Amino acid sequence: MADIVPTFRLDNELTVVTGASGGLSDAILKGLLAYGSEIALLDMNLERTKETQAELVKFCIEELKIKQESVPKMHSYVCDISDADHVNEVFAKVYADFGKYPLHLVNTAGYCENFPAHEYPAKNAERLVKVNLLGSLFVAQAFAKPLIEHNIKGGSVVMIGSMSGEIVNDPQPQVAYNMSKAGVIHMVKSLAAEWAKYNIRVNTLSPGYILTPLTKNVINGNDGMYQRWLSGVPMGRLSEPKEFTGTVLYLLSNSASSYTTGTNITVDGGFTCWRDVALVAELIPVNVFEELVVLDLLDAVVAQSLFWVSVEQSGDQIARLRVKVCGEHQWIVQDLSVHGVDVLVVVWWQTREHLVEQNSQSPEVHDSGVALTHQQLWSKVLGRAAERVGLLVQLHVDLTQTKVA
Ligand SMILES: NC(=O)c1ccc[n+]([C@@H]2O[C@H](COP(=O)([O-])OP(=O)(O)OC[C@H]3O[C@@H](n4cnc5c(N)ncnc54)[C@H](O)[C@@H]3O)[C@@H](O)[C@H]2O)c1
Ligand SMILES: OC[C@@H](O)C(O)[C@H](O)CO
């Protein structure tokens, strides 16, 4: 094949996969086998990893139609990636078993837990950072050291980060997880820069929400949380593990991604696009998020966002609408002493100058004239975009779309 056409084949090359009995790794492992890689499976849970290995052999024979004797070599190892000595011992065993050093590493091992930041138990935070962040460094070191010492070229590493390393998830509080993943993304840049001279490439793949045991633990029995996550994804769904396999294979392939190192590829159905510019609304104490529509997000600076919420409160409660403007780190609070209504929330993003010109008056929104008003203000906003000196946000809640309570 002409070398202009990349190959993703990894025949007879050895890949170490950590977190190898997890939800995401399952699909990655299958992709690696389909492309001919031998695999060392590392995980805390040896029993589950051995089961995974047995299923993978079956997958090769039944799905990939590989003859039993040609199934790529696989071995399972118990490994806690947060223990550097242990990691080194396991990598030594891998070398002994396969008779070669791994050329590829996919680090998926990690976990998430939720505590409010001010109450996060120190021991938990230490443990999580030790696994998710330091563990990532330890496996990268154990992987790269022999390649560097023996001058073996062409190593490639994929660290599984998370969009949580770029944005703050909401509503679940998970400061330790978020900071660990932000650390992974930057660690990868450091490693990539240091190891480029040894011809070792290091990249991050940052997924959005994937349906795996990790997320099922968080959303289990909490449909509100699930709906909340969904409403933040432009593609309108969570992902499946198999939707990450292509990116991993691309990043591992020295043919396909020969000039790619130190980068972070976010694969999130568009989640972080909206989180950069969009809003998250919450009605307290009622549940909303039946429908969330964000329109006309022209760019991160000047945009108008518009969405519907449905107020289903009972008694005399006052529903509180909180609009969180992610880019600006501020909360706008509006009390709604209404019952059983649909609420149209319009948030105008516009220039400071435009606001002054409008004499600080909120734009009018009419129930029958949303499109028209939108058009008028939108053209003004566009006209001022170039003169932006700051970002101001106005909120107008239109209660004219009242449903009978
Ligand atoms: N599921 C998601 O929505 C999502 C989104 C973004 C990023 N991620 C990341 O993807 C990776 C895989 O997550 P998943 O959803 O498959 O979770 P998972 O819980 O299904 O799998 C994680 C695996 O890591 C293993 N593991 C945990 N601690 C370990 C340690 N100290 N040493 C070795 N192995 C350990 C577990 O035994 C498990 O098999 C994680 O790094 C996670 O942070 C997941
Ligand atoms: O941000 C997505 C993931 O990292 C993870 O699924 C989530 O943060 C868990 O709460």
CSV table of C-alpha atoms and ligand atoms in Angstrom, one decimal:
chain,number,residue,atom,x,y,z
A,1,MET,CA,0.0,0.0,0.0
A,2,ALA,CA,1.3,3.4,-0.9
A,3,ASP,CA,2.5,5.1,2.2
A,4,ILE,CA,0.1,8.0,1.7
A,5,VAL,CA,-2.7,5.7,2.9
A,6,PRO,CA,-2.4,5.1,6.6
A,7,THR,CA,-2.6,1.7,8.1
A,8,PHE,CA,-4.1,1.0,11.5
A,9,ARG,CA,-2.7,-2.5,11.7
A,10,LEU,CA,-0.8,-3.4,14.9
A,11,ASP,CA,0.1,-6.9,13.9
A,12,ASN,CA,2.5,-8.7,16.4
A,13,GLU,CA,2.9,-5.5,18.3
A,14,LEU,CA,2.2,-5.6,22.0
A,15,THR,CA,-0.2,-3.2,23.7
A,16,VAL,CA,-0.7,-2.9,27.4
A,17,VAL,CA,-4.2,-2.0,28.4
A,18,THR,CA,-4.9,-0.9,32.0
A,19,GLY,CA,-8.4,-1.0,33.5
A,20,ALA,CA,-8.8,-4.0,31.3
A,21,SER,CA,-12.0,-5.3,32.8
A,22,GLY,CA,-13.8,-2.0,32.6
A,23,GLY,CA,-16.7,-0.8,30.5
A,24,LEU,CA,-14.6,1.3,28.1
A,25,SER,CA,-11.7,-1.0,27.7
A,26,ASP,CA,-13.8,-3.9,26.5
A,27,ALA,CA,-14.5,-2.1,23.2
A,28,ILE,CA,-10.9,-0.9,22.9
A,29,LEU,CA,-9.6,-4.4,23.5
A,30,LYS,CA,-11.8,-5.8,20.7
A,31,GLY,CA,-10.5,-3.1,18.3
A,32,LEU,CA,-6.9,-3.9,19.2
A,33,LEU,CA,-7.5,-7.6,18.5
A,34,ALA,CA,-9.2,-6.8,15.2
A,35,TYR,CA,-6.1,-4.9,14.2
A,36,GLY,CA,-3.8,-7.7,15.1
A,37,SER,CA,-2.3,-6.5,18.4
A,38,GLU,CA,-1.1,-8.8,21.2
A,39,ILE,CA,-2.4,-7.6,24.6
A,40,ALA,CA,-1.4,-7.5,28.2
A,41,LEU,CA,-4.5,-6.9,30.3
A,42,LEU,CA,-3.9,-5.1,33.6
A,43,ASP,CA,-6.5,-4.4,36.2
A,44,MET,CA,-7.1,-4.4,40.0
A,45,ASN,CA,-9.7,-7.1,39.6
A,46,LEU,CA,-7.9,-10.2,38.3
A,47,GLU,CA,-10.9,-12.5,38.3
A,48,ARG,CA,-12.9,-10.2,36.1
A,49,THR,CA,-9.9,-9.6,33.8
A,50,LYS,CA,-9.5,-13.3,33.2
A,51,GLU,CA,-13.1,-13.5,32.4
A,52,THR,CA,-12.6,-10.7,29.9
A,53,GLN,CA,-9.7,-12.4,28.4
A,54,ALA,CA,-11.8,-15.6,27.9
A,55,GLU,CA,-14.5,-13.6,26.3
A,56,LEU,CA,-12.0,-11.9,24.0
A,57,VAL,CA,-10.7,-15.3,22.8
A,58,LYS,CA,-14.3,-16.2,22.0
A,59,PHE,CA,-14.7,-12.9,20.2
A,60,CYS,CA,-11.7,-13.5,18.1
A,61,ILE,CA,-12.9,-16.9,17.0
A,62,GLU,CA,-16.6,-16.3,16.7
A,63,GLU,CA,-16.7,-12.7,15.5
A,64,LEU,CA,-13.4,-12.1,13.9
A,65,LYS,CA,-13.2,-15.6,12.5
A,66,ILE,CA,-9.6,-16.0,13.6
A,67,LYS,CA,-8.5,-19.6,13.9
A,68,GLN,CA,-7.8,-20.7,17.6
A,69,GLU,CA,-4.0,-21.0,17.0
A,70,SER,CA,-3.8,-17.5,15.4
A,71,VAL,CA,-5.6,-15.6,18.1
A,72,PRO,CA,-3.3,-12.8,19.2
A,73,LYS,CA,-1.5,-13.6,22.4
A,74,MET,CA,-3.0,-12.3,25.6
A,75,HIS,CA,-2.1,-12.4,29.3
A,76,SER,CA,-3.9,-11.0,32.3
A,77,TYR,CA,-2.2,-9.4,35.3
A,78,VAL,CA,-3.4,-8.0,38.6
A,79,CYS,CA,-2.1,-4.5,38.8
A,80,ASP,CA,-2.8,-1.5,41.0
A,81,ILE,CA,-1.5,1.4,38.9
A,82,SER,CA,-1.2,3.7,41.9
A,83,ASP,CA,1.7,1.6,43.3
A,84,ALA,CA,4.8,2.4,41.2
A,85,ASP,CA,6.9,-0.6,42.4
A,86,HIS,CA,4.0,-2.9,41.7
A,87,VAL,CA,3.6,-1.4,38.2
A,88,ASN,CA,7.2,-2.0,37.4
A,89,GLU,CA,7.0,-5.6,38.6
A,90,VAL,CA,4.0,-6.2,36.4
A,91,PHE,CA,5.7,-4.7,33.3
A,92,ALA,CA,8.7,-6.9,34.0
A,93,LYS,CA,6.4,-10.0,34.0
A,94,VAL,CA,4.8,-8.7,30.8
A,95,TYR,CA,8.2,-8.6,29.2
A,96,ALA,CA,9.0,-12.1,30.4
A,97,ASP,CA,5.7,-13.5,29.2
A,98,PHE,CA,5.7,-12.0,25.7
A,99,GLY,CA,9.4,-11.8,25.1
A,100,LYS,CA,9.1,-8.2,23.9
A,101,TYR,CA,8.5,-4.8,25.2
A,102,PRO,CA,5.1,-3.3,24.6
A,103,LEU,CA,5.1,-0.7,21.9
A,104,HIS,CA,1.7,0.7,22.8
A,105,LEU,CA,-0.1,1.6,26.1
A,106,VAL,CA,-3.7,2.5,26.6
A,107,ASN,CA,-4.4,3.6,30.2
A,108,THR,CA,-8.1,3.4,31.0
A,109,ALA,CA,-7.8,2.5,34.7
A,110,GLY,CA,-9.5,5.1,36.9
A,111,TYR,CA,-12.6,5.8,38.9
A,112,CYS,CA,-14.9,8.6,39.9
A,113,GLU,CA,-16.6,9.5,43.2
A,114,ASN,CA,-18.8,12.4,44.3
A,115,PHE,CA,-18.4,14.5,47.4
A,116,PRO,CA,-19.0,18.2,47.9
A,117,ALA,CA,-15.6,20.0,47.7
A,118,HIS,CA,-15.7,21.4,51.2
A,119,GLU,CA,-16.4,18.0,52.7
A,120,TYR,CA,-14.2,15.8,50.4
A,121,PRO,CA,-12.5,13.4,52.8
A,122,ALA,CA,-8.7,13.9,52.5
A,123,LYS,CA,-8.0,10.1,52.3
A,124,ASN,CA,-10.5,9.8,49.4
A,125,ALA,CA,-9.0,12.7,47.5
A,126,GLU,CA,-5.5,11.3,48.0
A,127,ARG,CA,-6.5,7.9,46.8
A,128,LEU,CA,-8.3,9.2,43.8
A,129,VAL,CA,-5.5,11.4,42.6
A,130,LYS,CA,-3.0,8.6,43.3
A,131,VAL,CA,-4.9,6.3,41.0
A,132,ASN,CA,-6.1,8.6,38.3
A,133,LEU,CA,-3.2,11.0,38.0
A,134,LEU,CA,-0.1,9.5,39.6
A,135,GLY,CA,-1.1,6.0,38.4
A,136,SER,CA,-1.2,7.3,34.8
A,137,LEU,CA,2.4,8.6,35.3
A,138,PHE,CA,3.6,5.4,36.8
A,139,VAL,CA,2.3,3.2,33.9
A,140,ALA,CA,3.7,5.7,31.4
A,141,GLN,CA,7.1,5.6,33.1
A,142,ALA,CA,7.2,1.8,33.2
A,143,PHE,CA,6.2,1.7,29.6
A,144,ALA,CA,8.7,4.2,28.3
A,145,LYS,CA,11.8,3.4,30.3
A,146,PRO,CA,12.8,0.2,28.4
A,147,LEU,CA,12.0,1.8,25.0
A,148,ILE,CA,14.3,4.7,25.9
A,149,GLU,CA,17.0,2.5,27.3
A,150,HIS,CA,17.0,0.1,24.4
A,151,ASN,CA,16.5,2.8,21.8
A,152,ILE,CA,13.2,1.2,20.6
A,153,LYS,CA,11.4,3.7,18.3
A,154,GLY,CA,7.7,4.1,17.7
A,155,GLY,CA,6.1,3.9,21.2
A,156,SER,CA,2.6,5.4,21.4
A,157,VAL,CA,0.5,6.0,24.5
A,158,VAL,CA,-3.1,6.9,24.8
A,159,MET,CA,-4.2,8.2,28.2
A,160,ILE,CA,-7.9,8.2,28.9
A,161,GLY,CA,-8.6,11.6,30.3
A,162,SER,CA,-12.2,13.0,30.4
A,163,MET,CA,-14.1,16.0,29.4
A,164,SER,CA,-14.1,16.5,33.2
A,165,GLY,CA,-10.5,17.7,32.7
A,166,GLU,CA,-11.8,20.6,30.7
A,167,ILE,CA,-15.2,21.4,32.1
A,168,VAL,CA,-16.9,21.0,35.5
A,169,ASN,CA,-19.6,18.4,35.5
A,170,ASP,CA,-22.9,19.5,36.9
A,171,PRO,CA,-24.7,18.7,39.1
A,172,GLN,CA,-22.5,15.9,40.6
A,173,PRO,CA,-19.7,17.4,42.7
A,174,GLN,CA,-16.4,15.6,41.9
A,175,VAL,CA,-13.5,18.0,42.4
A,176,ALA,CA,-10.9,15.3,42.9
A,177,TYR,CA,-11.9,13.5,39.7
A,178,ASN,CA,-12.0,16.7,37.7
A,179,MET,CA,-8.6,17.9,38.9
A,180,SER,CA,-7.1,14.5,38.3
A,181,LYS,CA,-8.3,14.5,34.7
A,182,ALA,CA,-7.1,18.0,34.1
A,183,GLY,CA,-3.7,16.8,35.4
A,184,VAL,CA,-3.7,13.9,33.0
A,185,ILE,CA,-4.2,16.2,30.0
A,186,HIS,CA,-1.3,18.4,31.1
A,187,MET,CA,0.9,15.5,32.1
A,188,VAL,CA,0.5,14.1,28.6
A,189,LYS,CA,1.7,17.3,27.1
A,190,SER,CA,4.8,17.2,29.4
A,191,LEU,CA,5.6,13.6,28.5
A,192,ALA,CA,5.0,14.2,24.8
A,193,ALA,CA,7.5,17.1,24.8
A,194,GLU,CA,10.1,15.1,26.8
A,195,TRP,CA,9.7,11.9,24.9
A,196,ALA,CA,9.4,13.2,21.3
A,197,LYS,CA,13.2,12.8,20.9
A,198,TYR,CA,12.8,9.1,21.7
A,199,ASN,CA,10.1,8.8,19.1
A,200,ILE,CA,7.4,8.1,21.7
A,201,ARG,CA,4.1,9.8,21.2
A,202,VAL,CA,1.7,10.5,24.0
A,203,ASN,CA,-1.9,11.7,23.6
A,204,THR,CA,-5.1,12.0,25.6
A,205,LEU,CA,-8.5,10.8,24.6
A,206,SER,CA,-11.1,12.7,26.7
A,207,PRO,CA,-14.5,11.1,26.5
A,208,GLY,CA,-17.8,12.7,27.4
A,209,TYR,CA,-20.4,10.6,29.2
A,210,ILE,CA,-20.2,6.9,28.3
A,211,LEU,CA,-22.7,4.2,29.5
A,212,THR,CA,-20.4,2.1,31.6
A,213,PRO,CA,-20.4,0.8,35.2
A,214,LEU,CA,-18.6,4.1,36.2
A,215,THR,CA,-21.5,6.3,35.1
A,216,LYS,CA,-24.2,3.7,35.9
A,217,ASN,CA,-23.1,4.1,39.6
A,218,VAL,CA,-23.6,7.8,39.4
A,219,ILE,CA,-27.0,7.8,37.7
A,220,ASN,CA,-28.4,4.7,39.3
A,221,GLY,CA,-31.9,5.5,40.5
A,222,ASN,CA,-31.4,9.1,39.6
A,223,ASP,CA,-33.3,9.8,36.5
A,224,GLY,CA,-33.1,13.5,37.0
A,225,MET,CA,-29.3,13.3,36.8
A,226,TYR,CA,-29.5,11.2,33.6
A,227,GLN,CA,-31.9,13.7,32.0
A,228,ARG,CA,-29.6,16.5,33.0
A,229,TRP,CA,-26.6,14.9,31.4
A,230,LEU,CA,-28.6,14.2,28.2
A,231,SER,CA,-29.8,17.8,28.0
A,232,GLY,CA,-26.2,18.9,27.8
A,233,VAL,CA,-25.2,16.8,24.8
A,234,PRO,CA,-25.9,18.4,21.4
A,235,MET,CA,-26.1,14.9,20.0
A,236,GLY,CA,-28.8,14.1,22.5
A,237,ARG,CA,-27.5,10.8,23.8
A,238,LEU,CA,-24.8,9.3,25.9
A,239,SER,CA,-22.1,7.3,24.1
A,240,GLU,CA,-21.3,3.7,23.9
A,241,PRO,CA,-17.7,2.4,24.6
A,242,LYS,CA,-17.3,1.3,20.9
A,243,GLU,CA,-17.5,4.9,19.8
A,244,PHE,CA,-14.0,5.5,21.3
A,245,THR,CA,-12.2,2.6,19.6
A,246,GLY,CA,-11.5,4.4,16.4
A,247,THR,CA,-9.8,7.3,18.1
A,248,VAL,CA,-7.6,5.0,20.2
A,249,LEU,CA,-6.6,3.0,17.1
A,250,TYR,CA,-5.8,6.3,15.3
A,251,LEU,CA,-3.7,7.6,18.1
A,252,LEU,CA,-1.8,4.3,18.5
A,253,SER,CA,-1.1,3.9,14.9
A,254,ASN,CA,2.3,5.3,14.0
A,255,SER,CA,1.2,5.4,10.4
A,256,ALA,CA,-2.1,7.3,11.0
A,257,SER,CA,-1.1,9.7,13.7
A,258,SER,CA,2.6,10.0,13.0
A,259,TYR,CA,2.7,13.8,13.7
A,260,THR,CA,0.2,13.7,16.6
A,261,THR,CA,1.6,14.1,20.0
A,262,GLY,CA,0.7,15.9,23.2
A,263,THR,CA,-2.8,16.5,22.1
A,264,ASN,CA,-6.1,15.9,23.7
A,265,ILE,CA,-8.9,14.6,21.6
A,266,THR,CA,-12.3,15.3,23.1
A,267,VAL,CA,-15.0,12.9,22.0
A,268,ASP,CA,-18.2,14.0,23.7
A,269,GLY,CA,-21.1,14.3,21.3
A,270,GLY,CA,-20.5,18.1,21.4
A,271,PHE,CA,-21.0,18.4,25.2
A,272,THR,CA,-18.1,20.8,25.7
A,273,CYS,CA,-19.2,23.0,22.8
A,274,TRP,CA,-22.3,23.9,24.8
A,275,ARG,CA,-20.6,24.1,28.1
A,276,ASP,CA,-18.2,26.7,26.8
A,277,VAL,CA,-21.0,29.0,25.8
A,278,ALA,CA,-24.3,27.7,27.0
A,279,LEU,CA,-26.3,27.7,30.1
A,280,VAL,CA,-27.5,25.2,32.6
A,281,ALA,CA,-30.8,25.8,34.2
A,282,GLU,CA,-32.1,24.4,37.4
A,283,LEU,CA,-35.4,24.9,39.1
A,284,ILE,CA,-35.3,24.4,42.8
A,285,PRO,CA,-37.1,22.6,44.3
A,286,VAL,CA,-38.9,21.3,41.2
A,287,ASN,CA,-37.5,19.1,38.5
A,288,VAL,CA,-37.3,20.6,35.1
A,289,PHE,CA,-35.2,19.7,32.1
A,290,GLU,CA,-38.0,18.2,30.2
A,291,GLU,CA,-36.7,19.9,27.2
A,292,LEU,CA,-33.7,22.1,26.6
A,293,VAL,CA,-33.1,23.9,23.4
A,294,VAL,CA,-30.2,26.2,22.9
A,295,LEU,CA,-30.5,28.2,19.7
A,296,ASP,CA,-28.3,30.4,17.7
A,297,LEU,CA,-25.0,29.8,19.5
A,298,LEU,CA,-23.0,31.7,17.1
A,299,ASP,CA,-19.8,31.7,19.0
A,300,ALA,CA,-18.5,31.7,22.5
A,301,VAL,CA,-18.7,35.4,22.9
A,302,VAL,CA,-21.9,36.7,21.5
A,303,ALA,CA,-25.0,34.5,21.4
A,304,GLN,CA,-28.6,34.3,22.4
A,305,SER,CA,-29.7,31.3,24.3
A,306,LEU,CA,-33.3,30.3,24.7
A,307,PHE,CA,-34.8,27.4,26.4
A,308,TRP,CA,-38.0,26.1,27.9
A,309,VAL,CA,-38.5,24.7,31.3
A,310,SER,CA,-41.7,23.3,32.8
A,311,VAL,CA,-42.6,24.3,36.3
A,312,GLU,CA,-44.4,21.4,38.0
A,313,GLN,CA,-44.4,22.5,41.6
A,314,SER,CA,-47.0,21.9,44.2
A,315,GLY,CA,-48.4,24.0,47.0
A,316,ASP,CA,-47.1,27.5,47.5
A,317,GLN,CA,-43.5,26.8,46.8
A,318,ILE,CA,-41.5,29.4,45.0
A,319,ALA,CA,-39.6,27.9,42.2
A,320,ARG,CA,-36.1,29.2,41.9
A,321,LEU,CA,-34.6,29.4,38.5
A,322,ARG,CA,-30.8,29.4,38.6
A,323,VAL,CA,-29.0,30.1,35.4
A,324,LYS,CA,-25.4,29.3,35.4
A,325,VAL,CA,-23.3,31.0,32.9
A,326,CYS,CA,-20.3,28.8,32.6
A,327,GLY,CA,-17.9,31.1,30.9
A,328,GLU,CA,-18.5,33.8,33.4
A,329,HIS,CA,-18.7,31.8,36.6
A,330,GLN,CA,-21.8,33.6,37.8
A,331,TRP,CA,-25.3,32.7,38.8
A,332,ILE,CA,-28.4,34.5,38.0
A,333,VAL,CA,-31.3,33.8,40.2
A,334,GLN,CA,-34.9,34.4,39.4
A,335,ASP,CA,-37.8,33.5,41.7
A,336,LEU,CA,-40.9,32.3,40.0
A,337,SER,CA,-44.0,32.4,42.2
A,338,VAL,CA,-46.0,30.5,39.7
A,339,HIS,CA,-47.6,27.1,39.4
A,340,GLY,CA,-47.7,24.6,36.6
A,341,VAL,CA,-46.4,26.8,33.8
A,342,ASP,CA,-44.1,26.5,30.9
A,343,VAL,CA,-41.5,29.1,31.2
A,344,LEU,CA,-39.6,30.5,28.3
A,345,VAL,CA,-36.2,31.7,29.4
A,346,VAL,CA,-34.3,34.0,27.1
A,347,VAL,CA,-30.8,34.9,27.9
A,348,TRP,CA,-29.3,37.6,25.8
A,349,TRP,CA,-25.6,37.6,25.4
A,350,GLN,CA,-24.4,40.9,24.1
A,351,THR,CA,-21.7,43.5,24.2
A,352,ARG,CA,-21.2,45.9,27.0
A,353,GLU,CA,-21.6,48.8,24.5
A,354,HIS,CA,-24.9,47.4,23.3
A,355,LEU,CA,-26.1,47.2,26.8
A,356,VAL,CA,-25.2,50.8,27.5
A,357,GLU,CA,-27.0,51.9,24.3
A,358,GLN,CA,-30.1,50.0,25.5
A,359,ASN,CA,-29.9,52.0,28.7
A,360,SER,CA,-29.6,48.9,30.7
A,361,GLN,CA,-33.1,47.9,29.9
A,362,SER,CA,-33.9,44.2,29.4
A,363,PRO,CA,-35.0,43.4,26.0
A,364,GLU,CA,-38.7,42.9,25.5
A,365,VAL,CA,-40.0,39.5,24.7
A,366,HIS,CA,-43.5,39.0,23.6
A,367,ASP,CA,-45.3,35.7,23.6
A,368,SER,CA,-46.5,36.1,20.1
A,369,GLY,CA,-43.4,37.9,18.9
A,370,VAL,CA,-40.5,35.8,20.0
A,371,ALA,CA,-39.2,35.3,16.4
A,372,LEU,CA,-39.5,39.0,15.6
A,373,THR,CA,-37.9,40.3,18.7
A,374,HIS,CA,-35.2,37.7,18.4
A,375,GLN,CA,-34.5,38.9,14.9
A,376,GLN,CA,-34.3,42.5,15.9
A,377,LEU,CA,-32.0,42.0,18.8
A,378,TRP,CA,-30.0,39.4,17.0
A,379,SER,CA,-29.1,41.7,14.2
A,380,LYS,CA,-28.0,44.4,16.7
A,381,VAL,CA,-25.9,41.9,18.6
A,382,LEU,CA,-24.3,40.8,15.4
A,383,GLY,CA,-23.5,44.3,14.4
A,384,ARG,CA,-21.7,44.9,17.7
A,385,ALA,CA,-19.8,41.7,17.8
A,386,ALA,CA,-16.6,43.2,16.6
A,387,GLU,CA,-16.7,45.9,19.2
A,388,ARG,CA,-17.0,43.6,22.2
A,389,VAL,CA,-15.3,44.9,25.3
A,390,GLY,CA,-16.8,42.4,27.7
A,391,LEU,CA,-19.5,40.0,28.2
A,392,LEU,CA,-22.8,40.9,30.0
A,393,VAL,CA,-25.7,38.6,30.4
A,394,GLN,CA,-29.3,39.6,30.8
A,395,LEU,CA,-32.2,37.3,31.8
A,396,HIS,CA,-35.8,37.7,30.9
A,397,VAL,CA,-38.3,35.2,32.0
A,398,ASP,CA,-41.5,35.2,29.9
A,399,LEU,CA,-44.4,33.9,31.9
A,400,THR,CA,-46.9,34.5,29.2
A,401,GLN,CA,-46.8,30.9,28.0
A,402,THR,CA,-48.8,29.9,31.1
A,403,LYS,CA,-50.4,26.5,31.1
A,404,VAL,CA,-53.4,25.9,33.3
A,405,ALA,CA,-52.1,24.8,36.7
B,1,LIG,N1,-17.7,6.3,31.8
B,1,LIG,C1,-17.6,7.6,31.4
B,1,LIG,O1,-18.6,8.3,31.2
B,1,LIG,C2,-16.2,8.1,31.3
B,1,LIG,C3,-16.2,9.4,30.7
B,1,LIG,C4,-14.9,10.0,30.6
B,1,LIG,C5,-13.8,9.3,31.0
B,1,LIG,N2,-13.9,8.1,31.6
B,1,LIG,C6,-12.7,7.4,32.0
B,1,LIG,O2,-12.5,6.3,31.2
B,1,LIG,C7,-11.8,5.3,32.0
B,1,LIG,C8,-12.5,4.0,32.0
B,1,LIG,O3,-13.8,4.2,32.7
B,1,LIG,P1,-15.0,3.2,32.6
B,1,LIG,O4,-16.2,4.0,32.4
B,1,LIG,O5,-14.7,2.1,31.7
B,1,LIG,O6,-15.0,2.7,34.1
B,1,LIG,P2,-15.1,1.2,34.7
B,1,LIG,O7,-15.3,1.4,36.1
B,1,LIG,O8,-16.0,0.4,33.9
B,1,LIG,O9,-13.6,0.7,34.4
B,1,LIG,C9,-12.5,1.1,35.1
B,1,LIG,C10,-11.6,0.0,35.4
B,1,LIG,O10,-10.4,0.5,36.0
B,1,LIG,C11,-10.0,-0.5,37.0
B,1,LIG,N3,-9.3,0.2,38.0
B,1,LIG,C12,-9.7,1.1,38.9
B,1,LIG,N4,-8.7,1.5,39.7
B,1,LIG,C13,-7.6,0.8,39.3
B,1,LIG,C14,-6.3,0.8,39.8
B,1,LIG,N5,-5.9,1.5,40.8
B,1,LIG,N6,-5.4,0.0,39.1
B,1,LIG,C15,-5.8,-0.7,38.1
B,1,LIG,N7,-7.1,-0.8,37.6
B,1,LIG,C16,-8.0,0.0,38.2
B,1,LIG,C17,-11.3,-1.0,37.5
B,1,LIG,O11,-11.2,-2.3,38.1
B,1,LIG,C18,-12.1,-1.1,36.2
B,1,LIG,O12,-12.0,-2.4,35.6
B,1,LIG,C19,-11.6,6.0,33.4
B,1,LIG,O13,-10.3,6.5,33.4
B,1,LIG,C20,-12.6,7.0,33.4
B,1,LIG,O14,-12.3,8.1,34.2
B,1,LIG,C21,-15.1,7.5,31.7
B,2,LIG,O1,-17.2,13.7,32.5
B,2,LIG,C1,-17.5,12.5,32.1
B,2,LIG,C2,-16.9,11.4,32.9
B,2,LIG,O2,-15.6,11.7,33.2
B,2,LIG,C3,-17.6,10.8,34.0
B,2,LIG,O3,-18.6,10.0,33.4
B,2,LIG,C4,-18.3,11.7,34.9
B,2,LIG,O4,-17.6,12.8,35.3
B,2,LIG,C5,-18.9,10.9,36.1
B,2,LIG,O5,-19.5,11.7,37.0
